[in-house]
Amino acid sequence: MRTDQPRERGHLRTLLTLAPYLWPKGELGLRLRVVASLVLLVFAKAANVVVPIAFARAVDALAPEAGVAAGIAVVPIALVLAYGLLRLTSSAFNEARDAIFVKVQARAMRRIALQVFQHLHALSLRFHLDRQTGGLSRVLERGTRGMTFVLDFLLFNIVPTIFEILLVAAILWGMFDFSFSFVILVTVGIYIAFTLMFTEWRLRFRRAMNDTDTEANTRAVDSLLNFETVKYFGNERHEARRYDASMERYERAYSRSEVSLNALNFGQQAVIAVGLTVVMMMAAGRVSGGGMTVGDFVLVNTYMIQLFQPLNFLGFAYREIKQGLVDMEAMFALMREDREVADAPGAPALVATGGEVRFENVRFGYRPDREILKGVSFTVPPGRTLAIVGPTGAGKSTISRLLFRFYDATGGRVLIDGQDVREVQQDSVRAAIGVVPQDTVLFNDTIRYNIAYGRPGATQEEVEAAARAAQVHDFVLRLPDGYDTKVGERGLKLSGGEKQRVAIARTLLKNPRIVILDEATSALDTRTEQDIQAALRDAARGRTTLVIAHRLSTVVDADEILVLQEGQVAERGSHAALIAADGLYAAMWRRQSEAVAAAEAAAAAQAAEAATGIQAAEAAKGIQAASKLPA
């Protein structure tokens, strides 16, 4: 995933992508909330602009020359009350605006996050094999947070502030003359230009912070996910050095960002001070000349302060808005990732009846320059078992991925009950197939949840029945928390055999028409393997079964065995027929038999050696005891 691509795109596209979520189609209630929020925004700014006028008139009314007696100060009191009421009204409008709009904002965040989540699950296996989980999670986190910043600062900070500036300039022009409006507009213009240019320059440090933060998070998550591997090789210090190297770069970027922020703040205050001084000098001259009252002097000062208070956050708001747009663009870019495997428009659902599987001259390669399958053809009749064996890299697992439609064949056809899997809905294909993978990964939840994942909503009795069939029920009952036992991240609290039995139970609970066993018993001991093989045979009865295996002892009962070599079918037939043919399969069988015999002989020798050692130790103890007896 390219990290520089979002920066090259215009922010306008991001805002246009966001707009439909803020004006949702068919949601009259949410649209009314948007309109009400905008109306309240205008009211709030109007009340805020009138506040200094009420304050100035109260000052004039309280001036000594006004001749107001202490006991009859009705007009000043009314103006002070009006001043307080206007401030309260402005605040009330702002809070009501936020309260009304928050549901629109939350709904937009929810829908966008859901669409991204759904799209990520719809992307091909190729994308997920290339992804970096830590970096991807950061993109999603920053994208949703960036949307909050953009809406809060752009809609309710920047735009209202600009509206207020123009309104104040018009009021001062009308009350006095254009010179005050001109100075204010020039000061604000210089302030905004300086802030935007300086903040744009500072963005490089912010981007460096984000990049190094993503890198550090990716390394941390990757290291923690591979905790056992780190321990196996004693590489804790190596991982700490890699993480610290990323954090060191983050430290440098963060320091530069903060120092440049200090410079920005000083420059902003300098512009404000100069502009405020010029305006106050002009107002003071008018007051001394009788052209303005003291209240007018206060009015101008109040307007200046009131305008520059929100502008103090302009640099921060601009940076956050721009960074929010960048983060949102990165998230929206995920939604534009091409779905390599997509359903054809109007594709029907697969109608799985018997479960016949047929490959017709199937060709496929993960890369155009490296073909894995080179015209593979076979048929598995309903209810029969086909075993696929062969050396590593022959294309065994690729067959299961094509059948499950993780990828589409580049040539030939893959059919289920006579229907091309490319012409039917993916969900219906996967609903008809159950897979027990070689590398079983479980959710960080309970054993019950992981088994019931095969059919969400299954009852406890159904879960336990599947667990018994997979020879895992008794093991679960021996655990202190039983089926409520947490299996840990990726199931690391369970042994390899226990995880695989949970995966088998999950597939049995799904009750599919077609079952794929990808080295389903590779992590089990011999006795457990035999028990589960028997259970799998019972579960596979009446279902089409594909067994992908390295250990040939697990496929001797298959109806047909397919031997792959370099992406082509080298041999096919039953176990007995292939042994009699004395070809590739027979050679593989002999090598594995010899390896098993050698392992058994080594184990027997080790046991005999241990027994001899025990006998020698007991004999030595006997001699030692006899030597202590009295003569």
XYZ file of C-alpha atoms in Angstrom:
631
model
C 0.000 0.000 0.000
C 1.547 3.278 -1.090
C 1.779 5.806 1.729
C 2.651 8.740 -0.529
C -0.367 8.375 -2.807
C -2.849 10.214 -0.518
C -0.538 13.241 -0.374
C -0.540 13.584 -4.126
C -4.319 13.785 -4.380
C -6.372 16.923 -3.931
C -8.188 17.465 -0.661
C -11.267 18.525 -2.602
C -11.831 14.916 -3.624
C -11.767 13.893 0.029
C -14.305 16.548 0.990
C -16.552 15.513 -1.899
C -16.296 11.910 -0.718
C -17.252 12.982 2.799
C -20.155 15.243 1.745
C -22.770 12.506 1.037
C -22.306 11.156 4.553
C -23.148 14.597 5.993
C -26.278 14.873 3.829
C -27.420 11.243 3.914
C -29.887 10.156 1.283
C -33.224 9.037 2.642
C -32.459 10.266 6.179
C -34.816 13.207 6.652
C -34.148 13.385 10.374
C -30.400 13.735 9.891
C -30.841 16.307 7.126
C -33.061 18.391 9.416
C -30.323 18.213 12.027
C -27.801 19.593 9.518
C -30.112 22.494 8.624
C -30.850 23.213 12.298
C -27.130 23.200 13.092
C -26.386 25.733 10.353
C -29.229 27.987 11.499
C -27.985 27.857 15.096
C -24.472 28.601 13.873
C -25.686 31.830 12.211
C -27.675 32.816 15.313
C -24.684 32.167 17.553
C -22.397 34.351 15.464
C -25.005 37.106 15.186
C -25.405 37.161 18.969
C -21.640 37.085 19.419
C -21.183 40.081 17.113
C -23.795 42.156 18.983
C -22.159 41.506 22.371
C -19.437 44.204 22.003
C -22.058 46.769 20.917
C -24.076 46.181 24.103
C -20.894 46.351 26.162
C -19.807 49.613 24.486
C -23.196 51.256 25.003
C -23.126 50.216 28.678
C -19.717 51.854 29.030
C -21.019 55.040 27.441
C -24.061 55.017 29.719
C -21.852 54.659 32.767
C -19.409 57.391 31.719
C -19.325 60.398 34.098
C -20.511 62.823 31.413
C -23.634 60.769 30.921
C -24.924 62.166 34.213
C -26.358 58.863 35.398
C -27.287 58.823 39.062
C -26.425 55.737 41.040
C -29.981 55.159 42.070
C -31.611 55.499 38.671
C -29.083 53.675 36.452
C -31.849 51.865 34.654
C -30.423 52.104 31.139
C -26.862 50.984 32.045
C -28.226 48.074 34.033
C -30.442 47.040 31.155
C -27.459 47.215 28.789
C -25.304 45.158 31.161
C -28.099 42.605 31.441
C -28.412 42.582 27.666
C -24.654 42.072 27.417
C -24.809 39.071 29.721
C -27.896 37.676 28.011
C -26.291 37.950 24.564
C -23.170 36.124 25.723
C -25.331 33.410 27.269
C -27.446 33.209 24.123
C -24.376 32.859 21.918
C -23.038 30.066 24.120
C -26.440 28.358 24.206
C -26.714 28.439 20.418
C -23.205 26.980 20.062
C -23.864 24.155 22.511
C -27.265 23.391 20.973
C -25.626 23.341 17.519
C -23.027 20.821 18.684
C -25.621 18.687 20.462
C -27.837 18.540 17.365
C -25.024 17.929 14.884
C -23.201 15.265 16.923
C -25.565 12.521 15.743
C -24.883 13.419 12.101
C -21.154 13.331 12.777
C -21.282 10.058 14.695
C -23.466 8.411 12.035
C -21.067 9.509 9.275
C -18.072 8.117 11.194
C -19.912 4.866 11.824
C -20.941 4.385 8.195
C -17.538 5.226 6.783
C -15.752 2.968 9.269
C -18.194 0.141 8.496
C -17.753 0.533 4.736
C -13.963 0.485 5.064
C -14.164 -2.579 7.328
C -16.465 -4.395 4.906
C -14.298 -3.443 1.937
C -11.166 -4.744 3.658
C -12.885 -8.092 4.136
C -13.941 -8.026 0.488
C -10.389 -7.506 -0.777
C -8.433 -10.435 -2.147
C -6.075 -12.637 -0.205
C -3.188 -11.071 -2.125
C -3.857 -7.692 -0.464
C -3.968 -9.194 3.012
C -0.781 -11.159 2.462
C 1.005 -7.910 1.579
C -0.541 -5.745 4.308
C 1.117 -4.591 7.532
C -1.430 -5.040 10.291
C -0.006 -2.379 12.599
C 0.204 0.232 9.867
C -3.265 -0.626 8.571
C -4.825 -0.235 12.013
C -3.128 3.158 12.334
C -4.602 4.276 9.002
C -8.113 3.372 10.156
C -7.613 4.985 13.562
C -6.233 8.218 12.116
C -8.850 8.317 9.366
C -11.824 8.265 11.746
C -10.108 10.713 14.102
C -9.228 12.986 11.171
C -12.862 13.117 10.140
C -13.753 14.444 13.610
C -11.116 17.176 13.351
C -12.193 18.200 9.861
C -15.853 18.496 10.816
C -15.210 20.239 14.127
C -12.627 22.750 12.935
C -13.715 23.339 9.356
C -17.471 23.553 9.846
C -17.609 25.067 13.316
C -14.360 27.007 13.615
C -12.822 28.213 10.370
C -15.961 28.955 8.336
C -17.843 30.671 11.221
C -14.751 32.726 12.087
C -14.418 33.987 8.516
C -18.143 34.833 8.537
C -17.688 36.721 11.812
C -14.676 38.669 10.466
C -16.649 39.863 7.454
C -19.622 40.755 9.643
C -17.451 42.763 12.077
C -15.750 44.579 9.189
C -19.159 45.546 7.800
C -20.352 46.756 11.217
C -17.243 48.906 11.817
C -17.486 50.329 8.324
C -21.087 51.270 8.943
C -20.494 52.705 12.433
C -17.301 54.584 11.683
C -15.503 54.444 8.342
C -13.615 52.062 6.072
C -10.212 52.726 7.726
C -10.988 50.538 10.755
C -12.363 47.737 8.572
C -9.337 48.063 6.308
C -6.815 47.726 9.156
C -8.698 44.782 10.645
C -8.971 42.994 7.308
C -5.284 43.625 6.509
C -4.222 42.409 9.958
C -6.382 39.309 9.669
C -5.108 38.718 6.123
C -1.467 38.956 7.209
C -2.215 36.742 10.210
C -3.914 34.084 8.086
C -1.253 34.183 5.346
C 1.575 33.911 7.869
C -0.175 31.099 9.734
C -0.960 29.078 6.622
C 2.503 29.424 5.084
C 4.282 28.665 8.338
C 1.957 25.735 9.098
C 2.451 24.379 5.580
C 6.189 24.435 6.211
C 5.655 22.699 9.554
C 3.592 19.902 7.993
C 6.778 18.115 6.945
C 7.559 17.505 10.610
C 4.013 16.345 11.272
C 4.178 13.932 8.360
C 7.521 12.655 9.585
C 5.912 12.125 13.002
C 3.068 10.136 11.438
C 5.384 8.046 9.274
C 7.705 7.186 12.152
C 4.722 6.562 14.445
C 3.256 4.135 11.884
C 6.637 2.450 11.471
C 7.110 2.084 15.236
C 3.574 0.756 15.691
C 3.992 -1.726 12.834
C 7.223 -3.043 14.296
C 5.737 -3.270 17.786
C 2.627 -5.155 16.646
C 4.629 -7.459 14.373
C 7.080 -8.223 17.168
C 4.348 -8.930 19.713
C 2.422 -11.141 17.279
C 5.624 -13.157 16.830
C 6.426 -13.229 20.541
C 7.415 -16.895 20.558
C 9.752 -16.522 17.587
C 11.477 -13.616 19.329
C 11.979 -15.799 22.398
C 13.169 -18.817 20.402
C 16.074 -16.824 18.997
C 16.679 -14.617 22.027
C 16.201 -11.480 19.940
C 14.533 -9.253 22.542
C 17.374 -6.735 22.351
C 17.287 -6.801 18.560
C 13.542 -6.041 18.575
C 14.045 -3.320 21.186
C 16.759 -1.725 19.035
C 14.515 -1.743 15.949
C 11.634 -0.230 17.910
C 13.881 2.342 19.568
C 15.338 3.330 16.183
C 11.818 4.179 14.989
C 11.058 6.033 18.215
C 14.322 7.962 17.895
C 13.242 9.239 14.492
C 9.841 10.066 15.992
C 11.587 11.958 18.806
C 13.510 14.109 16.324
C 10.400 14.862 14.258
C 8.366 15.631 17.386
C 11.019 17.997 18.749
C 11.226 19.899 15.465
C 7.444 20.100 15.303
C 7.163 21.553 18.799
C 9.988 24.088 18.334
C 8.454 25.278 15.073
C 5.110 25.563 16.881
C 6.695 27.917 19.406
C 7.985 30.074 16.532
C 4.531 30.057 14.925
C 2.842 31.134 18.154
C 5.293 34.022 18.612
C 4.787 35.206 15.025
C 1.008 35.103 15.425
C 1.129 37.127 18.634
C 3.431 39.677 16.965
C 0.938 40.192 14.112
C -1.940 40.516 16.582
C -0.016 42.978 18.753
C 0.899 45.210 15.814
C -2.621 45.191 14.374
C -4.242 45.758 17.762
C -1.876 48.643 18.527
C -2.589 50.339 15.183
C -6.367 50.065 15.651
C -6.199 51.285 19.259
C -4.043 54.248 18.231
C -6.594 55.159 15.575
C -9.464 54.807 18.052
C -7.623 56.800 20.736
C -7.061 59.620 18.257
C -10.759 59.620 17.382
C -11.755 59.656 21.070
C -9.446 62.551 21.870
C -10.824 64.428 18.870
C -14.403 63.798 19.907
C -15.189 61.616 16.923
C -15.660 58.490 19.072
C -16.834 57.813 22.578
C -15.030 55.763 25.194
C -17.582 53.072 24.543
C -16.596 53.058 20.874
C -12.953 52.708 21.916
C -13.915 49.695 24.034
C -16.050 48.405 21.150
C -13.129 48.345 18.721
C -10.820 46.752 21.291
C -13.406 44.110 22.146
C -13.974 43.260 18.487
C -10.235 42.879 17.918
C -9.791 40.589 20.895
C -12.958 38.666 20.062
C -11.785 38.085 16.476
C -8.267 37.003 17.315
C -9.258 34.572 20.052
C -10.508 31.934 17.567
C -7.727 32.904 15.155
C -5.197 31.910 17.815
C -6.194 28.343 16.994
C -6.008 28.865 13.252
C -2.554 27.314 12.905
C -3.578 24.306 14.975
C -6.930 24.066 13.211
C -5.360 24.376 9.752
C -2.740 21.764 10.566
C -5.318 19.386 12.005
C -7.707 19.950 9.111
C -4.992 19.354 6.538
C -3.628 16.358 8.410
C -7.176 15.120 8.916
C -7.769 15.366 5.171
C -4.525 13.458 4.535
C -5.544 10.775 7.046
C -9.040 10.563 5.606
C -7.629 10.292 2.100
C -5.456 7.396 3.247
C -8.573 5.701 4.644
C -10.638 6.430 1.534
C -7.752 5.092 -0.554
C -8.362 1.725 1.110
C -11.928 1.860 -0.180
C -10.561 2.428 -3.674
C -8.318 -0.624 -3.489
C -9.222 -2.898 -6.367
C -11.204 -6.002 -5.473
C -9.220 -8.539 -7.424
C -11.928 -11.154 -6.940
C -15.382 -9.618 -7.409
C -18.805 -11.015 -8.166
C -20.126 -10.432 -11.646
C -23.097 -8.015 -11.779
C -26.288 -9.931 -11.069
C -24.408 -13.132 -10.241
C -26.732 -15.811 -8.813
C -26.056 -17.788 -5.667
C -24.435 -21.191 -5.974
C -26.942 -24.038 -5.843
C -25.012 -26.760 -4.028
C -26.724 -30.131 -4.398
C -24.389 -33.110 -4.447
C -21.138 -31.187 -4.042
C -19.293 -32.370 -7.162
C -15.962 -30.581 -7.660
C -14.381 -30.363 -11.096
C -11.213 -28.671 -12.345
C -11.050 -28.331 -16.118
C -7.570 -27.560 -17.460
C -7.018 -24.973 -14.712
C -4.050 -22.647 -15.005
C -2.974 -20.098 -12.418
C 0.029 -18.107 -11.233
C 0.442 -15.643 -8.393
C 2.622 -13.646 -10.780
C 2.373 -13.460 -14.572
C 5.957 -14.645 -14.941
C 5.574 -17.671 -12.650
C 2.768 -20.136 -13.344
C 1.915 -22.489 -10.483
C -0.822 -24.689 -11.970
C -0.303 -25.743 -15.579
C -3.495 -27.290 -16.859
C -4.760 -29.328 -13.881
C -7.890 -31.415 -14.461
C -9.770 -33.739 -12.119
C -13.262 -34.526 -10.907
C -14.416 -35.417 -7.395
C -17.863 -37.042 -7.513
C -20.335 -36.158 -4.751
C -19.553 -37.862 -1.467
C -16.117 -39.091 -2.585
C -12.663 -38.235 -1.220
C -9.771 -36.952 -3.303
C -6.305 -36.658 -1.795
C -3.794 -34.249 -3.297
C -0.131 -34.941 -2.544
C 3.180 -33.885 -3.932
C 6.403 -32.108 -3.052
C 6.436 -28.602 -1.579
C 5.588 -25.954 -4.170
C 3.731 -28.350 -6.440
C 0.489 -26.321 -6.138
C -1.516 -28.328 -3.595
C -2.697 -25.406 -1.443
C -3.280 -23.297 -4.560
C -6.007 -25.737 -5.592
C -7.876 -25.166 -2.338
C -7.508 -21.385 -2.684
C -8.963 -21.465 -6.188
C -11.850 -23.657 -5.085
C -12.560 -21.325 -2.173
C -12.206 -18.439 -4.651
C -9.497 -16.530 -2.857
C -8.190 -16.134 -6.409
C -9.685 -16.630 -9.860
C -8.108 -19.048 -12.292
C -6.315 -17.411 -15.208
C -7.234 -20.312 -17.468
C -9.712 -23.180 -17.453
C -12.665 -23.528 -15.097
C -13.374 -24.487 -11.486
C -16.872 -25.911 -11.119
C -19.072 -26.953 -8.219
C -22.073 -29.014 -9.260
C -21.500 -27.834 -12.821
C -21.467 -24.125 -11.933
C -18.372 -22.005 -12.611
C -17.384 -20.422 -9.297
C -16.524 -17.177 -11.129
C -20.137 -16.812 -12.243
C -21.806 -17.201 -8.851
C -21.664 -15.220 -5.602
C -18.536 -15.699 -3.536
C -20.491 -15.918 -0.282
C -22.545 -18.820 -1.571
C -19.400 -20.671 -2.705
C -17.762 -20.265 0.684
C -20.943 -21.231 2.493
C -20.798 -24.607 0.738
C -17.167 -25.284 1.695
C -15.613 -26.022 5.063
C -11.864 -25.708 5.537
C -9.556 -27.043 8.229
C -6.274 -25.238 7.501
C -2.785 -26.358 8.341
C -1.992 -23.150 10.220
C -4.963 -22.666 12.523
C -5.475 -19.148 13.873
C -8.146 -18.594 16.522
C -9.843 -15.424 17.724
C -8.819 -14.002 21.085
C -12.062 -15.182 22.658
C -13.475 -18.267 24.340
C -13.319 -21.832 23.066
C -17.112 -21.746 22.736
C -16.941 -18.664 20.514
C -14.235 -20.163 18.301
C -16.149 -23.398 17.759
C -19.487 -21.602 17.295
C -17.815 -19.382 14.689
C -18.541 -22.175 12.235
C -22.226 -21.410 12.607
C -22.975 -18.295 14.695
C -26.080 -18.820 16.756
C -25.476 -22.537 17.340
C -26.685 -23.903 20.662
C -24.374 -25.151 23.396
C -25.478 -28.722 22.674
C -24.496 -28.359 19.012
C -21.136 -26.870 19.972
C -20.442 -29.749 22.349
C -21.485 -32.315 19.735
C -18.995 -30.861 17.260
C -16.317 -30.805 19.975
C -16.923 -34.497 20.736
C -16.623 -35.390 17.073
C -13.292 -33.532 16.937
C -12.034 -35.256 20.122
C -11.707 -31.967 22.022
C -14.727 -32.050 24.360
C -13.032 -33.973 27.173
C -10.016 -31.683 27.036
C -12.255 -28.618 27.334
C -14.115 -30.039 30.333
C -10.790 -30.514 32.168
C -10.076 -26.785 31.908
C -11.066 -24.650 34.941
C -13.310 -22.398 32.829
C -14.455 -25.087 30.392
C -15.911 -23.674 27.197
C -15.454 -20.145 28.590
C -11.656 -20.522 28.511
C -9.940 -17.682 26.636
C -7.551 -18.977 23.978
C -5.388 -15.840 23.811
C -4.045 -13.870 20.850
C -4.256 -16.084 17.741
C -4.973 -19.039 20.053
C -1.475 -19.070 21.553
C -2.710 -20.430 24.907
C -3.533 -23.745 23.228
C -1.116 -26.276 21.813
C -0.938 -26.856 18.083
C -2.983 -30.040 18.369
C -5.621 -28.409 20.542
C -5.977 -25.501 18.135
C -6.356 -27.864 15.217
C -9.031 -29.876 16.981
C -10.955 -26.669 17.710
C -10.670 -25.825 13.999
C -11.996 -29.265 13.059
C -14.924 -28.845 15.458
C -15.647 -25.448 13.931
C -15.792 -26.938 10.446
C -17.953 -29.850 11.567
C -20.391 -27.396 13.117
C -20.599 -25.504 9.805
C -21.840 -28.733 8.193
C -20.730 -27.883 4.627
C -21.332 -29.878 1.436
C -17.612 -29.834 0.597
C -14.761 -30.259 3.088
C -11.123 -29.279 2.512
C -8.589 -30.753 4.939
C -5.303 -28.914 4.478
C -2.929 -30.967 6.630
C -5.773 -31.078 9.166
C -4.013 -33.490 11.538
C -0.403 -32.439 11.011
C 0.021 -31.110 14.556
C -1.472 -34.149 16.318
C 0.155 -37.168 17.875
C -0.317 -40.568 16.227
C -3.103 -41.830 18.476
C -5.096 -38.578 18.404
C -4.567 -38.413 14.662
C -6.067 -41.866 14.244
C -9.078 -40.937 16.406
C -9.686 -37.725 14.485
C -9.183 -39.446 11.141
C -11.991 -41.777 12.120
C -14.133 -38.806 13.180
C -13.344 -36.998 9.939
C -14.295 -40.065 7.926
C -17.640 -40.126 9.690
C -18.083 -36.375 9.176
C -17.094 -36.639 5.508
C -19.587 -39.388 4.794
C -21.980 -38.076 2.185
C -19.785 -35.000 1.584
C -17.183 -34.272 -1.061
C -13.769 -34.152 0.579
C -10.420 -32.827 -0.610
C -7.444 -33.836 1.522
C -4.176 -31.964 1.021
C -1.400 -33.868 2.716
C 2.327 -34.307 3.059
C 2.071 -37.416 5.253
C 0.893 -40.114 2.897
C -0.261 -42.316 5.769
C -3.264 -39.998 6.190
C -4.566 -40.497 2.630
C -4.352 -44.254 2.073
C -8.146 -44.590 2.364
C -8.913 -41.869 -0.203
C -11.018 -42.880 -3.193
C -8.448 -41.284 -5.478
C -5.016 -39.777 -4.942
C -3.727 -37.007 -7.176
C 0.061 -36.600 -7.306
C 1.146 -33.104 -8.333
C 4.594 -32.224 -9.552
C 5.581 -28.768 -10.815
C 1.953 -27.724 -11.238
C 0.868 -30.745 -13.263
C -0.827 -34.038 -12.488
C 1.989 -36.577 -12.522
C -0.009 -39.603 -11.301
C -3.490 -40.486 -10.138
C -5.172 -43.541 -8.714
C -5.824 -45.377 -5.480
C -3.095 -45.987 -2.925
C -2.688 -49.603 -3.962
C -2.613 -48.764 -7.679
C -0.011 -46.027 -7.204
C 2.215 -48.277 -5.106
C 1.946 -50.965 -7.768
C 2.866 -48.441 -10.457
C 6.165 -47.818 -8.618
C 6.334 -44.184 -9.703
C 6.632 -40.859 -7.897
C 4.037 -41.723 -5.251
C 5.692 -45.043 -4.481
C 9.069 -43.314 -4.086
C 7.537 -40.766 -1.712
C 5.890 -43.597 0.251
C 9.186 -45.449 0.640
C 11.013 -42.337 1.828
C 8.369 -41.535 4.403
C 8.185 -45.178 5.559
C 11.946 -45.251 6.009
C 11.840 -41.964 7.908
C 9.079 -43.279 10.185
C 10.927 -46.549 10.751
C 14.125 -44.665 11.571
C 12.275 -42.400 13.991
C 10.642 -45.389 15.682
C 13.977 -47.174 15.941
C 15.603 -44.091 17.456
C 12.756 -43.744 19.954
C 13.039 -47.451 20.880
C 16.790 -47.146 21.323
C 16.363 -44.072 23.480
C 13.772 -45.863 25.601
C 16.022 -48.896 25.943
C 18.957 -46.704 26.922
C 16.815 -44.970 29.506
C 15.643 -48.319 30.876
C 19.220 -49.595 31.079
C 20.219 -46.431 32.933
C 17.395 -46.933 35.422
C 18.402 -50.558 35.998
C 22.038 -49.554 36.505
C 21.014 -46.853 38.962
C 18.886 -49.317 40.923
C 21.736 -51.830 40.968
C 24.111 -49.171 42.260
C 21.660 -48.250 44.980
C 21.439 -51.922 45.963
C 25.230 -52.275 46.202
C 25.458 -49.066 48.203
C 22.776 -50.260 50.590
C 24.459 -53.669 50.970
C 27.797 -52.054 51.782
C 26.210 -50.293 54.751
C 25.019 -53.566 56.350
C 27.011 -54.815 59.378
C 29.427 -57.661 58.724
